[in-house]
Tab-separated table of C-alpha atoms and ligand atoms in Angstrom:
chain	number	residue	atom	x	y	z
A	1	MET	CA	9.351	-15.309	-1.814
A	2	LYS	CA	10.678	-14.652	1.600
A	3	LEU	CA	10.142	-10.948	2.021
A	4	PHE	CA	7.305	-8.750	0.546
A	5	SER	CA	8.372	-5.209	1.387
A	6	SER	CA	8.377	-3.558	-1.766
A	7	VAL	CA	8.125	-4.067	-5.751
A	8	ASN	CA	11.897	-4.973	-5.521
A	9	ASP	CA	11.017	-8.309	-3.735
A	10	VAL	CA	9.023	-9.264	-7.065
A	11	ALA	CA	10.782	-10.846	-9.890
A	12	ASP	CA	7.763	-10.786	-12.309
A	13	ILE	CA	4.968	-8.395	-11.638
A	14	LYS	CA	2.846	-9.728	-14.398
A	15	GLN	CA	2.970	-13.035	-13.376
A	16	LEU	CA	2.090	-12.047	-9.634
A	17	VAL	CA	-1.014	-10.144	-11.266
A	18	ALA	CA	-1.969	-13.251	-13.146
A	19	SER	CA	-1.787	-15.361	-9.897
A	20	ALA	CA	-3.957	-13.054	-8.200
A	21	LEU	CA	-6.506	-12.862	-10.956
A	22	ALA	CA	-6.346	-16.711	-10.906
A	23	LEU	CA	-6.880	-17.081	-7.307
A	24	LYS	CA	-9.956	-14.757	-7.781
A	25	ALA	CA	-11.302	-17.020	-10.274
A	26	ASN	CA	-10.598	-19.945	-8.176
A	27	PRO	CA	-10.155	-19.015	-4.527
A	28	TYR	CA	-9.882	-22.430	-2.951
A	29	ALA	CA	-7.618	-24.287	-5.771
A	30	HIS	CA	-4.670	-24.225	-3.249
A	31	SER	CA	-6.536	-24.788	-0.006
A	32	ASP	CA	-4.146	-27.334	1.161
A	33	LEU	CA	-0.883	-25.239	0.395
A	34	GLY	CA	-1.200	-23.780	3.895
A	35	LYS	CA	-2.056	-26.782	6.051
A	36	ASN	CA	-0.555	-26.792	9.360
A	37	LYS	CA	1.175	-23.624	8.628
A	38	THR	CA	0.600	-20.501	10.785
A	39	LEU	CA	0.399	-16.693	9.853
A	40	GLY	CA	0.873	-14.061	12.636
A	41	LEU	CA	-0.572	-10.539	11.639
A	42	VAL	CA	0.946	-7.884	13.890
A	43	PHE	CA	-0.479	-4.459	13.949
A	44	MET	CA	1.141	-1.485	15.371
A	45	ASN	CA	-1.397	0.737	13.901
A	46	PRO	CA	-5.294	0.331	12.987
A	47	SER	CA	-6.597	-1.551	10.071
A	48	LEU	CA	-9.850	-2.682	8.311
A	49	ARG	CA	-9.111	-3.767	4.829
A	50	THR	CA	-5.399	-5.030	5.506
A	51	ARG	CA	-6.316	-7.022	8.465
A	52	LEU	CA	-9.428	-8.754	7.118
A	53	SER	CA	-8.193	-9.249	3.638
A	54	THR	CA	-4.868	-10.765	4.875
A	55	GLN	CA	-6.688	-12.983	7.135
A	56	LYS	CA	-9.214	-14.336	4.577
A	57	ALA	CA	-6.382	-14.900	2.122
A	58	ALA	CA	-4.480	-17.109	4.474
A	59	LEU	CA	-7.897	-19.084	5.457
A	60	ASN	CA	-8.406	-19.584	1.666
A	61	LEU	CA	-5.051	-21.155	1.355
A	62	GLY	CA	-5.746	-23.281	4.551
A	63	MET	CA	-3.593	-21.514	7.015
A	64	ASN	CA	-4.146	-20.799	10.557
A	65	VAL	CA	-4.283	-17.149	11.660
A	66	MET	CA	-3.446	-15.356	14.680
A	67	VAL	CA	-3.673	-11.431	14.801
A	68	MET	CA	-1.897	-9.507	17.567
A	69	ASN	CA	-2.986	-5.806	18.037
A	70	MET	CA	0.606	-4.941	19.488
A	71	ASP	CA	-0.409	-1.298	19.915
A	72	LYS	CA	-3.340	-2.163	22.220
A	73	GLU	CA	-2.901	-5.418	23.603
A	74	GLY	CA	1.125	-5.989	23.514
A	75	TRP	CA	3.811	-4.744	25.593
A	76	ALA	CA	5.421	-1.471	24.940
A	77	LEU	CA	8.402	-2.254	22.546
A	78	GLU	CA	11.907	-0.989	22.757
A	79	THR	CA	13.543	-0.806	19.665
A	80	GLN	CA	16.839	0.923	20.507
A	81	ASP	CA	19.881	-1.310	21.326
A	82	GLY	CA	22.417	-0.110	24.248
A	83	VAL	CA	19.457	1.349	26.329
A	84	ILE	CA	18.984	0.508	29.951
A	85	MET	CA	14.920	-0.057	29.816
A	86	ASN	CA	14.097	1.865	32.985
A	87	GLY	CA	11.511	3.926	31.258
A	88	THR	CA	8.087	2.939	29.560
A	89	THR	CA	9.150	0.127	27.353
A	90	VAL	CA	8.935	-3.173	28.633
A	91	GLU	CA	10.020	-5.858	26.020
A	92	HIS	CA	12.761	-5.486	23.488
A	93	ILE	CA	11.996	-6.047	19.700
A	94	ARG	CA	14.772	-8.698	19.766
A	95	GLU	CA	12.645	-10.748	22.108
A	96	ALA	CA	9.409	-10.137	21.048
A	97	ALA	CA	10.102	-10.733	17.282
A	98	ALA	CA	11.836	-13.615	17.963
A	99	VAL	CA	9.147	-15.201	20.092
A	100	MET	CA	6.630	-14.511	17.382
A	101	GLY	CA	8.762	-16.351	14.857
A	102	GLU	CA	8.601	-19.345	17.055
A	103	TYR	CA	4.833	-19.587	16.814
A	104	CYS	CA	4.463	-18.557	13.091
A	105	ASP	CA	5.518	-19.712	9.679
A	106	ILE	CA	4.882	-16.240	8.226
A	107	LEU	CA	4.431	-12.928	9.652
A	108	GLY	CA	2.990	-9.773	8.766
A	109	LEU	CA	3.617	-6.412	10.124
A	110	ARG	CA	2.160	-2.894	10.041
A	111	SER	CA	3.978	-0.257	11.283
A	112	PHE	CA	3.425	3.437	10.307
A	113	PRO	CA	6.196	6.166	10.421
A	114	LYS	CA	6.285	8.473	13.409
A	115	LEU	CA	6.748	11.402	10.897
A	116	GLN	CA	9.167	13.039	13.381
A	117	ASN	CA	12.499	12.115	12.058
A	118	ARG	CA	12.603	11.426	8.383
A	119	GLU	CA	15.887	9.614	8.377
A	120	GLU	CA	14.554	7.074	10.853
A	121	ASP	CA	11.411	6.553	9.246
A	122	TYR	CA	13.156	6.133	5.739
A	123	ASN	CA	15.667	3.907	7.073
A	124	GLU	CA	12.738	1.475	8.001
A	125	GLU	CA	14.335	0.885	11.226
A	126	PHE	CA	11.470	-0.912	13.076
A	127	PHE	CA	10.448	-2.998	10.115
A	128	ASN	CA	14.002	-4.079	9.351
A	129	LYS	CA	14.613	-4.825	12.935
A	130	PHE	CA	11.305	-7.041	13.076
A	131	VAL	CA	12.480	-8.765	9.867
A	132	LYS	CA	16.155	-9.452	11.180
A	133	PHE	CA	14.906	-10.755	14.722
A	134	CYS	CA	11.755	-12.857	13.917
A	135	GLY	CA	13.595	-15.444	11.602
A	136	VAL	CA	10.528	-16.240	9.147
A	137	PRO	CA	9.274	-14.850	6.007
A	138	VAL	CA	7.746	-11.423	6.539
A	139	VAL	CA	5.021	-9.553	4.446
A	140	SER	CA	4.492	-5.908	4.987
A	141	LEU	CA	0.973	-4.916	5.960
A	142	GLU	CA	2.293	-1.372	5.496
A	143	SER	CA	5.477	0.120	6.717
A	144	ALA	CA	6.864	3.612	7.161
A	145	THR	CA	7.471	4.200	3.605
A	146	ARG	CA	5.535	1.687	1.604
A	147	HIS	CA	2.326	-0.346	1.426
A	148	PRO	CA	2.983	-3.141	-1.381
A	149	LEU	CA	-0.128	-5.298	-0.969
A	150	GLN	CA	-1.970	-2.136	-1.236
A	151	SER	CA	-0.118	-1.243	-4.751
A	152	LEU	CA	-0.151	-4.813	-5.992
A	153	ALA	CA	-4.247	-4.497	-5.518
A	154	ASP	CA	-4.097	-1.331	-7.310
A	155	LEU	CA	-2.150	-2.839	-10.205
A	156	VAL	CA	-4.406	-5.866	-10.310
A	157	THR	CA	-7.591	-3.524	-10.505
A	158	ILE	CA	-6.216	-1.442	-13.309
A	159	HIS	CA	-4.967	-4.363	-15.252
A	160	GLU	CA	-8.150	-6.388	-14.580
A	161	THR	CA	-10.511	-3.234	-15.732
A	162	TRP	CA	-8.593	-2.091	-18.581
A	163	GLU	CA	-7.899	-5.237	-20.319
A	164	PRO	CA	-11.492	-5.866	-21.436
A	165	TYR	CA	-11.908	-2.454	-22.914
A	166	ARG	CA	-8.318	-1.842	-24.398
A	167	ILE	CA	-8.791	-0.487	-27.866
A	168	GLU	CA	-6.102	-0.480	-30.497
A	169	ALA	CA	-5.748	3.224	-30.706
A	170	LYS	CA	-4.707	3.325	-27.045
A	171	ALA	CA	-3.138	0.094	-26.113
A	172	LYS	CA	-2.108	1.392	-22.473
A	173	PRO	CA	-4.003	3.278	-20.114
A	174	LYS	CA	-3.019	6.480	-18.496
A	175	VAL	CA	-2.691	6.375	-14.825
A	176	VAL	CA	-2.626	9.586	-12.873
A	177	LEU	CA	-1.673	9.600	-9.048
A	178	ALA	CA	-3.462	13.156	-7.792
A	179	TRP	CA	-2.598	14.456	-4.520
A	180	ALA	CA	-5.526	15.360	-2.473
A	181	PRO	CA	-6.307	17.768	0.449
A	182	HIS	CA	-6.431	16.572	4.065
A	183	ILE	CA	-6.455	17.953	7.371
A	184	LYS	CA	-3.657	15.929	8.977
A	185	PRO	CA	-0.241	15.172	7.724
A	186	LEU	CA	-0.339	11.681	6.682
A	187	PRO	CA	2.412	9.201	5.598
A	188	GLN	CA	3.932	8.952	2.039
A	189	ALA	CA	3.735	5.063	2.364
A	190	VAL	CA	0.829	4.633	-0.168
A	191	PRO	CA	1.888	7.292	-2.829
A	192	ASN	CA	5.566	6.083	-2.497
A	193	SER	CA	4.534	2.502	-3.031
A	194	PHE	CA	1.980	3.182	-5.767
A	195	ALA	CA	4.633	5.417	-7.684
A	196	GLU	CA	7.161	2.474	-7.406
A	197	TRP	CA	4.878	-0.062	-8.711
A	198	MET	CA	3.409	2.047	-11.446
A	199	SER	CA	6.925	3.110	-12.517
A	200	ARG	CA	7.971	-0.574	-12.780
A	201	ALA	CA	4.591	-1.436	-14.645
A	202	GLN	CA	5.366	1.604	-17.179
A	203	ALA	CA	8.879	0.247	-17.664
A	204	GLU	CA	7.466	-3.083	-18.513
A	205	GLY	CA	4.849	-1.407	-21.039
A	206	MET	CA	1.779	-1.974	-18.922
A	207	LEU	CA	0.407	1.880	-18.594
A	208	ASP	CA	1.696	5.348	-18.832
A	209	PHE	CA	2.236	6.992	-15.439
A	210	THR	CA	1.852	10.803	-14.053
A	211	ILE	CA	2.046	12.388	-10.627
A	212	ALA	CA	0.199	15.484	-10.056
A	213	GLN	CA	0.897	17.431	-6.971
A	214	PRO	CA	1.282	21.072	-5.554
A	215	GLU	CA	4.487	22.463	-5.181
A	216	GLY	CA	6.211	21.352	-2.202
A	217	PHE	CA	4.539	17.942	-2.021
A	218	GLU	CA	7.067	16.339	-4.091
A	219	LEU	CA	7.839	12.459	-3.076
A	220	ASN	CA	11.385	11.192	-2.559
A	221	GLU	CA	12.606	11.003	-6.069
A	222	SER	CA	13.871	7.103	-5.553
A	223	PHE	CA	10.172	6.223	-5.613
A	224	THR	CA	9.147	8.297	-8.882
A	225	THR	CA	11.867	7.382	-11.408
A	226	GLY	CA	10.283	7.316	-14.881
A	227	ALA	CA	7.118	9.109	-13.919
A	228	LYS	CA	5.861	12.304	-15.411
A	229	ILE	CA	5.590	15.099	-12.739
A	230	SER	CA	3.113	18.003	-12.806
A	231	HIS	CA	2.111	20.609	-10.376
A	232	ASN	CA	-1.155	21.474	-12.365
A	233	LEU	CA	-4.089	18.742	-11.715
A	234	ASP	CA	-6.284	19.945	-14.571
A	235	GLU	CA	-3.385	19.407	-17.217
A	236	ALA	CA	-2.336	16.205	-15.519
A	237	ILE	CA	-5.705	14.399	-15.601
A	238	ALA	CA	-6.451	15.487	-19.167
A	239	ASP	CA	-7.325	12.028	-21.011
A	240	ALA	CA	-6.430	10.106	-17.890
A	241	ASP	CA	-8.026	6.574	-17.691
A	242	TYR	CA	-7.382	6.327	-14.022
A	243	VAL	CA	-7.143	8.879	-11.341
A	244	TYR	CA	-5.647	7.642	-8.015
A	245	VAL	CA	-6.554	9.885	-5.362
A	246	LYS	CA	-4.311	10.184	-2.079
A	247	ASN	CA	-3.131	12.706	0.130
A	248	TRP	CA	0.274	12.615	1.474
A	249	SER	CA	2.405	14.953	3.607
A	250	SER	CA	5.447	16.886	2.325
A	251	TYR	CA	8.736	14.996	2.216
A	252	LYS	CA	10.780	17.873	2.089
A	253	GLU	CA	9.102	19.763	5.095
A	254	TYR	CA	8.826	16.402	7.002
A	255	GLY	CA	5.667	15.799	9.216
A	256	LYS	CA	4.546	19.435	8.771
A	257	LEU	CA	1.007	20.304	7.674
A	258	LEU	CA	1.520	22.771	4.858
A	259	ASP	CA	-0.894	25.164	3.263
A	260	PHE	CA	-2.075	23.903	-0.089
A	261	PRO	CA	-3.801	25.662	-3.038
A	262	GLU	CA	-7.635	25.341	-3.812
A	263	GLY	CA	-8.952	23.056	-6.542
A	264	TRP	CA	-7.199	19.838	-5.762
A	265	MET	CA	-10.341	17.789	-4.758
A	266	MET	CA	-11.442	15.285	-7.658
A	267	ASP	CA	-15.168	15.814	-8.353
A	268	ASN	CA	-17.539	15.594	-11.193
A	269	GLU	CA	-16.402	18.905	-12.741
A	270	LYS	CA	-12.751	17.449	-12.844
A	271	LEU	CA	-13.884	14.156	-14.061
A	272	LYS	CA	-14.850	15.826	-17.244
A	273	LEU	CA	-11.546	16.699	-18.012
A	274	THR	CA	-10.253	13.074	-18.226
A	275	SER	CA	-11.123	10.300	-20.573
A	276	ASN	CA	-14.229	9.100	-18.281
A	277	ALA	CA	-11.612	7.941	-15.969
A	278	LYS	CA	-12.163	5.260	-13.224
A	279	VAL	CA	-11.198	6.762	-9.892
A	280	MET	CA	-9.259	4.886	-6.856
A	281	HIS	CA	-8.500	5.277	-3.544
A	282	CYS	CA	-6.844	3.008	-1.211
A	283	LEU	CA	-9.296	3.876	1.555
A	284	PRO	CA	-10.097	4.994	4.248
A	285	VAL	CA	-11.206	8.166	2.480
A	286	ARG	CA	-12.590	11.364	4.038
A	287	ARG	CA	-15.607	12.301	1.908
A	288	ASP	CA	-15.736	15.815	0.457
A	289	LEU	CA	-12.375	16.605	1.805
A	290	GLU	CA	-10.068	14.197	-0.148
A	291	LEU	CA	-12.663	13.095	-2.688
A	292	ALA	CA	-16.264	14.301	-3.651
A	293	SER	CA	-19.003	11.939	-2.533
A	294	GLU	CA	-20.569	12.512	-6.197
A	295	ILE	CA	-17.607	10.433	-7.597
A	296	LEU	CA	-17.507	7.864	-4.585
A	297	ASP	CA	-21.167	7.165	-5.104
A	298	GLY	CA	-21.147	7.358	-8.818
A	299	PRO	CA	-20.446	4.825	-11.667
A	300	ASN	CA	-16.743	5.856	-12.116
A	301	SER	CA	-15.664	4.775	-8.572
A	302	LEU	CA	-13.563	1.787	-8.464
A	303	VAL	CA	-12.702	1.778	-4.561
A	304	ILE	CA	-14.878	-1.017	-3.474
A	305	HIS	CA	-13.520	-3.156	-6.291
A	306	GLU	CA	-10.062	-2.070	-5.398
A	307	ALA	CA	-10.624	-2.885	-1.803
A	308	GLY	CA	-12.081	-6.403	-2.762
A	309	ASN	CA	-8.830	-7.147	-4.783
A	310	ARG	CA	-6.623	-6.725	-1.490
A	311	LEU	CA	-7.948	-10.140	-0.969
A	312	TRP	CA	-6.591	-11.769	-4.045
A	313	SER	CA	-3.432	-10.098	-3.892
A	314	ALA	CA	-2.656	-11.027	-0.261
A	315	GLN	CA	-3.371	-14.466	-1.268
A	316	ALA	CA	-1.218	-14.321	-4.292
A	317	VAL	CA	1.664	-13.149	-2.033
A	318	LEU	CA	0.977	-15.866	0.591
A	319	LYS	CA	0.766	-18.544	-2.023
A	320	ALA	CA	4.398	-17.545	-3.390
A	321	MET	CA	5.765	-17.654	0.112
A	322	LEU	CA	4.293	-21.005	1.204
A	323	GLU	CA	5.637	-22.541	-1.998
A	324	GLU	CA	9.039	-21.285	-0.860
A	325	ILE	CA	8.718	-22.648	2.720
A	326	LYS	CA	6.949	-26.150	2.168
B	401	CP	N1	-6.001	0.732	2.434
B	401	CP	C1	-5.680	0.026	3.687
B	401	CP	O1	-4.580	-0.505	4.056
B	401	CP	O2	-6.630	0.071	4.517
B	401	CP	P1	-6.480	-0.388	6.110
B	401	CP	O3	-5.648	0.690	6.765
B	401	CP	O4	-7.893	-0.166	6.774
B	401	CP	O5	-5.876	-1.699	6.309
């Protein structure tokens, strides 16, 4: 694998999930694979889980790791061609990415959308230019439209926690992506990516997938092919085995904070409608705004387990990349 930016870069998702779980069972089985190889992690935006889990994953594979907090410590980057750089930008992405490629065997990049220009964000201009100019394999640490390491960890978590409890009467879990309230317009990267990965998993017979959101919060259709769509949370979560809670802002009214109806926060009352569902969230989460504390602190919450699986997911992806560049 030379690029990990979406589920479309993965030939076999079941094999990648199995690889992550094998690494979880035996973290140091490939501790020589990354010897004398360097991973560079470039952050244009804040991170806790992605930064630490990817770093640890690389260390488990014997890699060296360098982290660059470009937003705080780097030069201000110019991304447009043909501009006279007489403003605030100091270095062009052409040189910056190419130089990082000189120092690293694999690069990771986090670059959030600006949520100002939908076309620009959905064209992934920054991410794609970085990939083009750095000249080495790249793993997305969350781009403008996708967060594939998160989605892989989510699929690993569902597969891992469902398999031991599956019963013949219900061989596949019902997974619901449930919109949640927020006070800021957030990117669509996590729900886009989750929808894309779950749709693929559904197509491969691993689960049934539903998306619930208020009117006006529909995701870009290219990410939700095959998903059942509902505008009624209570109906959507009936008999659910997993509820994946996440806020996102409107794709249609791009970048705007829209009004939303009451009753979209998951709490213990809503949990009663489900099939004793496990509740997931990518974190960070705003307690009692997006998701009730009583769920986060209760037995149905998978959020810490899910965050823990970020490590094995990142390790599986880096392992697949190292196996190609060795
Ligand atoms: N879920 C996730 O990507 O967390 P961070 O933003 O803290 O990396």
